[in-house]
Amino acid sequence: MTDRKTGAPRTPRSASPGGVAAPASRAARNGDAPRKPARPAAPRGAGSPVRATAQPSKPSPRPSSPRHGLPQDSLAYALDAGATVVGAVRAGAALPAALAAIFASREQDTSAHDAGAERAIRSDWHGATQDIAYRTLRELALVDAVIGMLVPKAPAPRVRDLLACALTLLNATDTPYTSHTVVDQAVRAAAAAPETAFARGLVNAVLRNFLREQSALLERARRDPVARWNYPRWWIDAVRQAWGEQSDGVLAAGNVQAPMTLRVNRRHATPQAYLATLHEAGIAAELALPCGVRLAKAMAVERLPGFADGVVSVQDAGAQRAALLLDVADGMRVLDACAAPGGKTGHLLELADIRLVALESDAPRARRIGDNLRRLRLEADVVVGDAGHPAAPWWDDKPFDRVLADVPCSASGIVRRHPDIRWLRRPDDLRALVQQQRRILDALWQVVAPGGILLYVTCSIFPEESEEQAAWFEQGRPDAVRLTAPGQLMPTVAGEGSGPDHDGFFYARFQKR
Ligand SMILES: C[S@@+](CC[C@H](N)C(=O)[O-])C[C@H]1O[C@@H](n2cnc3c(N)ncnc32)[C@H](O)[C@@H]1O
């Protein structure tokens, strides 16, 4: 690592606010919190100043078939890949899918002297590309506004995306790259690709101008709420309308790096006992009661004590409330109606010996439920079907004691983990989601046993999907008694100290008379 200004070795002050390195994404695939932040990966050949000072005695192998002549272990390569991913998200792709696509399409680029070196290069550029893409999407409106100020005529999309990634890195205070390295590598990336080579001079000029006038430019850009908060205008308006004075806090919470929180499997350990195990292993963490612990720094799940044996799972603290609220007991028949990837399914099965049907409409996602349960060594009937249509194969006219309706929603409560969501959603989506949620709720109420409980859950902060849905549901059903539940759980950031730190969720509980 090198100091941004002097080039002297240093350690980053904190983990990347936007970044997800390769090990963290493995963590994510094993829990219901899809992505976890980690320290930014520094490609080995990040550019001459970094390389010369950071790793003088460790020459890294060079891939033999790099893209446009860019070494795969260079920052230029990662910037080029990051720009592709950002462009794909702008065009409507989900971030994980865009990342998976670029990793797959450039698989052949990696060709080092031996398999170990090849793996290291691949892991480095994957980590660096993820880091750049996550960071950039967390600042997209801001860097777009800066580009608008510095480039009078809108640049070609590919040039704009490369500039957005490079400006994001220049604006960060916790990356290992010097400003000189970022400019140099961005210009190299522009020069290497046929679709951006004509703009190498522009890239150079824009980045240098930004460095000269950084604070004034940022100050001016932030006068526009879209650039300041990094959400589309309609989203900011909706949050303001719903949350008034609280809205700045809600918007800000969506732009921070989410912690890596674990749920402790109570069949194996208490959160206190597992915390002690972590401390013995030298892993800093604190309790996130009632069920979990929060790591001080994200890490690969494989390195967590007991992870392979199902002792812990990655799950946001807000999401950990669901299974507890369903109040399951041994012998109950339980339906987890929108179950994939199975985070809450696993928790329900950890809490009691129940007969559980895990229903999911998306077959590939349903497979992930099985993967999660295998690691936990727990069992459920995983069924692919439509929760809005009670029929075979998941409904055999036998009512359920408990129904978890973790319905599809805007995901507006979990944007800190998914910085792409705000750019992918459209205002109309909300109306369609509300209808879909009502259809599912209507159907699921039919399968609840008398005396049984249905828990309605969204990871949304929009009242249309949350309290308004609960009120609509209660009003139309004389046989429904609304029980106590947290209602809207606002996204909460612990900040420097301890205290709650969770995504935004909504919980409503209904009992059938
Ligand atoms: C919020 S996610 C569920 C998260 C999950 N409960 C967990 O904790 O891991 C909603 C899920 O509902 C699924 N889904 C959407 N419409 C559905 C339907 N009509 N029937 C069943 N599942 C549906 C989606 O594919 C998605 O996997």
XYZ file of C-alpha atoms and ligand atoms in Angstrom:
540
model
C 0.000 0.000 0.000
C 1.265 3.466 -0.704
C 0.366 6.871 0.561
C -1.678 8.746 -2.030
C 0.497 11.817 -1.875
C 4.000 10.664 -0.926
C 4.092 7.148 -2.272
C 5.350 5.905 1.092
C 3.937 2.574 2.288
C 0.813 2.821 4.441
C -2.220 0.801 5.453
C -5.701 1.902 4.324
C -7.602 3.692 7.088
C -10.672 1.570 6.690
C -12.271 -1.011 4.536
C -13.647 0.277 1.292
C -16.980 2.063 1.607
C -17.909 0.857 -1.773
C -15.904 -2.203 -2.105
C -16.439 -5.876 -2.180
C -13.418 -8.018 -2.678
C -13.499 -11.555 -3.894
C -13.491 -13.356 -0.528
C -16.373 -11.207 0.652
C -18.465 -12.169 -2.311
C -17.940 -15.786 -1.372
C -19.263 -14.848 2.045
C -22.280 -13.353 0.452
C -23.149 -16.430 -1.509
C -23.537 -18.345 1.713
C -26.072 -16.213 3.496
C -29.099 -14.144 2.812
C -27.180 -10.908 2.850
C -26.022 -11.131 -0.704
C -22.884 -9.024 -0.573
C -20.459 -7.989 2.106
C -17.891 -5.276 1.995
C -14.221 -5.906 2.326
C -10.910 -4.172 2.028
C -10.361 -2.950 -1.513
C -8.220 -5.223 -3.555
C -5.164 -3.564 -5.026
C -4.198 -5.099 -8.310
C -0.556 -5.966 -8.268
C 0.398 -4.007 -11.305
C -1.622 -0.973 -10.313
C 0.839 1.334 -12.032
C 4.474 2.119 -11.722
C 4.449 4.273 -8.539
C 2.381 1.745 -6.586
C 4.209 -1.207 -7.920
C 7.680 0.122 -7.366
C 7.097 1.068 -3.745
C 4.536 -1.464 -2.610
C 5.953 -4.740 -3.847
C 9.474 -4.198 -5.033
C 10.695 -7.771 -4.670
C 7.646 -9.690 -5.903
C 7.307 -9.647 -9.669
C 3.844 -10.718 -10.652
C 3.327 -13.017 -13.592
C 1.900 -11.437 -16.710
C -1.075 -12.876 -18.481
C -0.338 -13.809 -22.038
C -3.649 -12.778 -23.609
C -4.675 -9.518 -21.945
C -7.510 -7.352 -23.166
C -6.283 -4.742 -25.653
C -2.759 -5.297 -24.367
C -3.603 -4.311 -20.790
C -1.988 -6.575 -18.205
C -4.726 -8.279 -16.243
C -3.034 -7.412 -12.989
C -3.056 -3.676 -13.698
C -5.385 -1.014 -12.378
C -6.042 -0.036 -16.004
C -7.523 -3.502 -16.625
C -9.742 -3.244 -13.535
C -10.859 0.264 -14.514
C -11.759 -0.982 -17.972
C -13.715 -3.880 -16.450
C -15.346 -1.625 -13.854
C -16.476 0.754 -16.582
C -18.065 -2.164 -18.435
C -19.953 -3.179 -15.299
C -21.143 0.360 -14.559
C -22.297 0.680 -18.173
C -24.207 -2.599 -17.879
C -25.987 -1.415 -14.721
C -26.896 1.852 -16.449
C -28.370 -0.272 -19.221
C -30.537 -2.161 -16.708
C -28.449 -5.132 -15.547
C -28.283 -6.051 -11.875
C -24.821 -5.526 -10.434
C -24.139 -9.163 -9.455
C -25.213 -10.297 -12.926
C -23.034 -7.649 -14.600
C -20.037 -8.726 -12.525
C -20.656 -12.407 -13.202
C -20.914 -11.645 -16.920
C -17.604 -9.820 -17.122
C -15.796 -12.416 -15.037
C -17.105 -15.150 -17.321
C -16.377 -13.265 -20.529
C -12.772 -12.548 -19.556
C -12.029 -15.950 -18.081
C -9.674 -16.680 -20.980
C -7.655 -13.494 -20.395
C -5.949 -15.061 -17.404
C -3.002 -17.116 -18.412
C -0.047 -17.026 -16.050
C 2.986 -19.256 -15.586
C 1.247 -21.647 -13.215
C -2.159 -22.366 -11.752
C -1.393 -20.664 -8.426
C -0.336 -17.418 -10.081
C -3.342 -17.580 -12.367
C -5.674 -17.954 -9.383
C -3.992 -15.014 -7.625
C -4.310 -12.747 -10.658
C -7.931 -13.731 -11.168
C -8.810 -13.140 -7.542
C -7.043 -9.747 -7.592
C -8.749 -8.380 -10.663
C -12.121 -9.730 -9.629
C -11.708 -8.023 -6.247
C -10.498 -4.779 -7.788
C -13.266 -4.716 -10.384
C -15.932 -5.347 -7.734
C -14.450 -2.669 -5.561
C -14.445 -0.109 -8.367
C -17.969 -0.990 -9.510
C -19.469 -0.838 -5.989
C -17.701 2.417 -5.169
C -18.712 4.028 -8.423
C -22.373 3.081 -8.056
C -22.335 4.571 -4.561
C -21.175 7.893 -6.039
C -22.591 7.687 -9.525
C -24.754 10.804 -9.435
C -21.947 12.843 -7.909
C -19.304 11.835 -10.434
C -21.787 12.196 -13.293
C -22.447 15.759 -12.136
C -18.707 16.455 -12.063
C -18.325 15.020 -15.559
C -21.175 17.294 -16.663
C -19.266 20.302 -15.339
C -15.928 19.350 -16.850
C -17.086 18.076 -20.237
C -19.428 20.521 -21.982
C -20.600 17.991 -24.588
C -21.729 14.661 -23.131
C -18.942 12.112 -23.699
C -19.542 8.768 -25.365
C -21.087 6.333 -22.843
C -17.993 4.193 -22.602
C -15.755 7.217 -21.978
C -18.225 8.539 -19.400
C -18.199 5.217 -17.540
C -14.409 5.074 -17.481
C -14.300 8.667 -16.217
C -16.910 7.848 -13.561
C -14.802 4.959 -12.240
C -11.565 6.966 -12.266
C -13.151 10.026 -10.624
C -14.598 7.799 -7.912
C -11.129 6.465 -7.139
C -9.643 9.964 -7.160
C -12.320 11.074 -4.734
C -11.745 8.164 -2.318
C -9.498 8.495 0.714
C -9.088 4.813 1.480
C -7.645 3.228 -1.630
C -4.008 2.262 -2.092
C -3.672 4.235 -5.330
C -1.964 7.581 -5.680
C -3.746 10.196 -7.779
C -0.940 9.942 -10.293
C -1.511 6.200 -10.616
C -5.253 6.573 -11.136
C -4.808 9.190 -13.866
C -2.049 7.235 -15.557
C -3.987 3.965 -15.501
C -7.253 5.537 -16.626
C -5.484 7.089 -19.610
C -3.885 3.730 -20.400
C -7.279 2.050 -20.196
C -8.774 4.660 -22.529
C -5.889 4.364 -24.985
C -6.037 0.565 -25.053
C -9.657 0.104 -26.137
C -10.666 0.996 -29.700
C -13.936 2.543 -28.519
C -12.175 4.993 -26.159
C -8.717 5.504 -27.682
C -9.847 8.735 -29.406
C -10.683 10.195 -25.971
C -7.427 9.489 -24.133
C -6.559 13.203 -24.138
C -9.997 14.079 -22.812
C -9.707 11.509 -20.023
C -6.330 12.885 -19.044
C -7.556 16.501 -19.071
C -10.782 15.810 -17.140
C -9.023 13.893 -14.383
C -6.285 16.485 -14.023
C -8.803 19.328 -13.973
C -10.740 17.483 -11.316
C -7.636 17.207 -9.143
C -6.930 20.915 -9.552
C -10.426 22.039 -8.545
C -11.663 19.051 -6.551
C -13.282 20.731 -3.555
C -14.928 23.545 -5.508
C -16.297 21.111 -8.084
C -17.664 18.754 -5.461
C -19.182 21.593 -3.504
C -20.965 22.867 -6.602
C -22.085 19.404 -7.669
C -23.552 18.640 -4.243
C -25.965 21.567 -4.524
C -28.101 19.229 -6.609
C -29.839 16.777 -4.242
C -29.477 13.940 -6.742
C -25.682 14.339 -6.720
C -25.588 14.944 -2.980
C -27.643 11.919 -1.984
C -26.932 9.669 -4.934
C -30.507 8.546 -5.620
C -32.842 9.313 -8.528
C -34.997 12.379 -7.930
C -38.240 10.386 -7.586
C -36.641 8.218 -4.915
C -35.495 11.234 -2.886
C -38.984 12.752 -3.187
C -40.626 9.494 -2.054
C -38.342 9.221 0.986
C -38.936 12.880 1.862
C -42.682 12.460 1.579
C -42.671 9.332 3.731
C -40.123 10.266 6.358
C -40.015 14.067 6.542
C -37.410 15.120 9.075
C -35.973 11.625 9.249
C -35.340 11.475 5.521
C -31.755 12.779 5.513
C -30.803 9.983 7.906
C -32.604 7.387 5.773
C -30.915 8.581 2.584
C -27.513 8.724 4.270
C -27.909 5.223 5.754
C -28.270 3.840 2.242
C -24.853 5.143 1.269
C -22.699 3.607 3.974
C -20.871 0.342 3.922
C -22.947 -2.384 5.572
C -21.301 -4.470 8.290
C -20.902 -8.206 8.066
C -23.333 -9.606 10.629
C -23.609 -13.276 11.526
C -26.502 -15.235 12.920
C -25.404 -17.809 15.470
C -27.147 -21.156 15.146
C -28.622 -21.706 18.556
C -28.439 -25.463 18.132
C -24.657 -25.018 18.341
C -23.823 -21.962 20.444
C -25.056 -18.769 22.043
C -23.987 -15.444 20.500
C -21.870 -14.837 23.643
C -20.067 -18.185 23.311
C -19.435 -17.648 19.608
C -18.144 -14.149 20.272
C -15.618 -15.651 22.679
C -14.583 -18.144 19.965
C -14.069 -15.282 17.528
C -11.987 -13.344 20.025
C -9.851 -16.419 20.693
C -9.252 -16.616 16.950
C -8.190 -12.969 16.931
C -11.308 -11.807 15.059
C -12.728 -8.511 16.325
C -16.511 -8.524 16.711
C -19.311 -7.475 19.035
C -22.694 -8.862 19.982
C -25.676 -8.112 17.758
C -28.366 -9.559 20.027
C -30.640 -11.360 20.209
C -29.189 -13.810 17.702
C -25.929 -12.632 16.287
C -22.541 -10.989 16.236
C -21.209 -8.186 14.063
C -17.690 -8.410 12.700
C -15.459 -5.347 12.887
C -14.245 -6.172 9.384
C -15.725 -8.319 6.658
C -13.881 -11.530 5.925
C -14.163 -14.685 3.851
C -16.740 -17.021 5.377
C -14.345 -19.941 4.992
C -12.181 -18.359 7.676
C -15.021 -18.116 10.194
C -14.824 -20.746 12.953
C -17.532 -23.357 12.411
C -18.963 -21.839 9.239
C -18.644 -25.057 7.232
C -20.467 -26.922 10.009
C -23.391 -24.515 10.091
C -22.532 -22.781 13.356
C -23.093 -19.352 11.814
C -24.693 -17.802 8.753
C -24.303 -14.357 7.218
C -27.515 -12.405 7.829
C -28.328 -8.783 8.514
C -29.467 -8.095 12.088
C -32.800 -6.698 10.859
C -33.487 -9.867 8.883
C -32.747 -11.955 11.983
C -35.941 -10.613 13.561
C -38.213 -12.504 11.161
C -37.884 -16.068 12.401
C -38.180 -14.969 16.039
C -41.381 -13.052 15.303
C -42.965 -16.101 13.732
C -42.797 -17.746 17.146
C -42.379 -21.333 15.978
C -42.528 -24.373 18.272
C -41.684 -28.055 17.864
C -44.117 -29.983 15.684
C -45.603 -26.987 13.880
C -46.327 -27.022 10.166
C -44.714 -23.910 8.697
C -44.770 -22.324 5.242
C -41.885 -20.061 4.197
C -43.685 -18.663 1.180
C -41.037 -16.613 -0.641
C -38.040 -18.462 0.567
C -34.943 -18.050 -1.614
C -32.075 -17.884 -0.955
C -33.172 -19.407 2.341
C -31.711 -17.129 5.002
C -34.887 -17.088 7.041
C -35.661 -20.722 6.191
C -32.453 -21.769 7.913
C -33.140 -19.607 10.931
C -36.653 -21.042 11.378
C -35.259 -24.567 11.320
C -32.570 -23.648 13.842
C -35.226 -22.459 16.296
C -37.467 -25.536 16.523
C -38.145 -28.992 15.108
C -40.768 -27.968 12.587
C -42.098 -29.365 9.323
C -41.262 -26.640 6.876
C -42.265 -26.079 3.271
C -39.899 -23.610 1.583
C -41.738 -22.233 -1.433
C -40.046 -20.215 -4.165
C -41.215 -19.288 -7.657
C -37.748 -18.981 -9.199
C -36.234 -22.427 -9.747
C -32.532 -21.409 -9.894
C -32.968 -19.351 -6.731
C -34.770 -22.264 -5.063
C -31.626 -24.366 -5.508
C -29.775 -21.950 -3.249
C -32.157 -22.835 -0.404
C -30.992 -26.444 -0.622
C -27.336 -25.350 -0.640
C -27.832 -23.288 2.510
C -29.716 -26.037 4.317
C -27.086 -28.646 3.465
C -24.407 -26.586 5.190
C -26.687 -26.140 8.208
C -27.554 -29.872 8.085
C -31.246 -29.030 8.310
C -34.132 -30.160 6.146
C -37.189 -28.658 4.501
C -39.451 -29.507 1.568
C -38.173 -27.090 -1.047
C -40.907 -26.548 -3.638
C -40.949 -24.410 -6.770
C -44.341 -22.752 -7.093
C -46.426 -19.591 -6.930
C -47.322 -18.335 -3.462
C -50.188 -16.410 -5.062
C -51.904 -19.614 -6.123
C -52.584 -22.156 -3.368
C -52.558 -25.475 -5.185
C -50.413 -28.545 -5.705
C -47.510 -29.053 -5.389
C -47.206 -26.906 -2.266
C -50.770 -26.827 -0.918
C -52.612 -30.032 -0.055
C -55.505 -28.437 1.867
C -53.731 -28.939 5.194
C -53.418 -25.537 6.880
C -50.170 -24.155 8.224
C -49.635 -23.060 11.844
C -47.231 -20.383 10.700
C -46.744 -18.588 7.379
C -43.819 -16.338 6.568
C -44.636 -13.933 3.712
C -41.266 -12.340 2.917
C -42.696 -10.907 -0.276
C -40.900 -9.465 -3.315
C -40.501 -5.708 -2.822
C -38.548 -2.644 -3.898
C -35.612 -3.655 -1.650
C -35.355 0.030 -0.752
C -34.354 -0.929 2.802
C -31.231 -2.791 1.727
C -29.697 -0.310 -0.715
C -26.468 -0.026 1.268
C -25.753 -3.612 0.262
C -27.079 -3.151 -3.275
C -26.018 0.235 -4.642
C -27.445 -0.681 -8.069
C -31.058 -1.011 -6.906
C -31.796 2.713 -6.812
C -30.681 3.051 -10.429
C -32.586 0.000 -11.610
C -35.978 0.717 -10.035
C -38.604 2.844 -11.793
C -41.423 4.698 -10.021
C -43.958 2.407 -11.725
C -42.327 -0.662 -10.169
C -43.846 0.241 -6.836
C -47.393 0.056 -8.139
C -46.777 -3.357 -9.697
C -45.101 -4.643 -6.527
C -48.009 -3.494 -4.373
C -50.408 -5.510 -6.550
C -48.137 -8.558 -6.479
C -47.831 -8.349 -2.686
C -51.634 -8.151 -2.303
C -52.154 -11.150 -4.536
C -49.674 -13.174 -2.465
C -51.140 -12.008 0.855
C -54.675 -12.843 -0.274
C -53.631 -16.339 -1.249
C -51.512 -17.032 1.812
C -54.231 -16.055 4.265
C -56.276 -18.960 2.898
C -53.673 -21.473 4.040
C -53.267 -20.215 7.630
C -54.867 -22.475 10.262
C -57.359 -20.956 12.732
C -55.210 -19.589 15.561
C -52.232 -19.594 13.200
C -49.982 -16.619 12.479
C -48.922 -14.929 9.251
C -45.892 -12.651 9.299
C -45.725 -10.063 6.520
C -42.175 -8.892 5.770
C -40.637 -6.453 3.310
C -37.124 -5.043 3.073
C -38.677 -1.741 2.066
C -38.825 1.747 3.512
C -41.738 2.806 1.319
C -45.067 2.846 3.221
C -47.003 1.703 0.118
C -45.361 -1.709 0.487
C -45.324 -1.697 4.246
C -47.709 -0.046 6.698
C -50.242 0.758 3.982
C -50.278 -2.902 2.935
C -50.688 -4.045 6.528
C -53.592 -1.614 7.009
C -55.196 -2.750 3.747
C -54.838 -6.366 4.810
C -56.328 -5.849 8.266
C -59.220 -3.785 6.997
C -60.400 -6.399 4.526
C -60.224 -9.377 6.878
C -62.516 -9.564 9.866
C -60.877 -12.878 10.837
C -57.434 -11.237 11.166
C -56.137 -9.923 14.478
C -53.096 -7.696 14.204
C -50.501 -8.709 16.772
C -47.592 -6.639 18.034
C -44.601 -6.406 15.695
C -41.836 -3.880 15.058
C -43.629 -2.305 12.078
C -41.164 -0.199 10.141
C -37.597 -0.936 11.171
C -35.639 2.020 9.842
C -32.156 1.388 8.417
C -29.776 2.083 11.270
C -26.031 2.589 11.226
C -23.971 2.019 14.369
C -21.293 4.433 13.192
C -18.129 4.571 15.268
C -19.682 3.184 18.446
C -21.739 0.092 19.128
C -25.514 -0.092 18.991
C -27.940 -1.435 16.434
C -26.849 -1.611 12.849
C -29.276 -3.107 10.388
C -31.015 -2.718 7.052
C -34.551 -1.379 6.715
C -37.404 -3.884 7.126
C -41.119 -3.906 7.752
C -42.816 -6.483 9.955
C -46.551 -6.995 10.550
C -48.123 -10.045 12.245
C -51.645 -11.316 11.910
C -53.384 -14.125 13.772
C -56.384 -15.942 12.323
C -59.396 -16.052 14.616
C -37.327 -10.985 -0.359
S -36.910 -12.380 -1.236
C -36.969 -13.623 -0.003
C -35.745 -13.709 0.879
C -35.775 -14.952 1.739
N -36.970 -15.054 2.523
C -34.578 -15.047 2.668
O -34.676 -14.696 3.825
O -33.533 -15.499 2.214
C -38.395 -12.720 -2.105
C -38.383 -14.020 -2.865
O -39.712 -14.269 -3.324
C -39.656 -14.908 -4.576
N -40.976 -14.759 -5.203
C -41.440 -13.730 -5.955
N -42.713 -13.954 -6.318
C -43.070 -15.150 -5.785
C -44.250 -15.927 -5.826
N -45.338 -15.509 -6.472
N -44.249 -17.109 -5.194
C -43.154 -17.551 -4.515
N -42.003 -16.848 -4.464
C -41.965 -15.668 -5.078
C -38.514 -14.188 -5.253
O -38.012 -14.960 -6.326
C -37.525 -14.020 -4.115
O -36.642 -15.098 -4.065
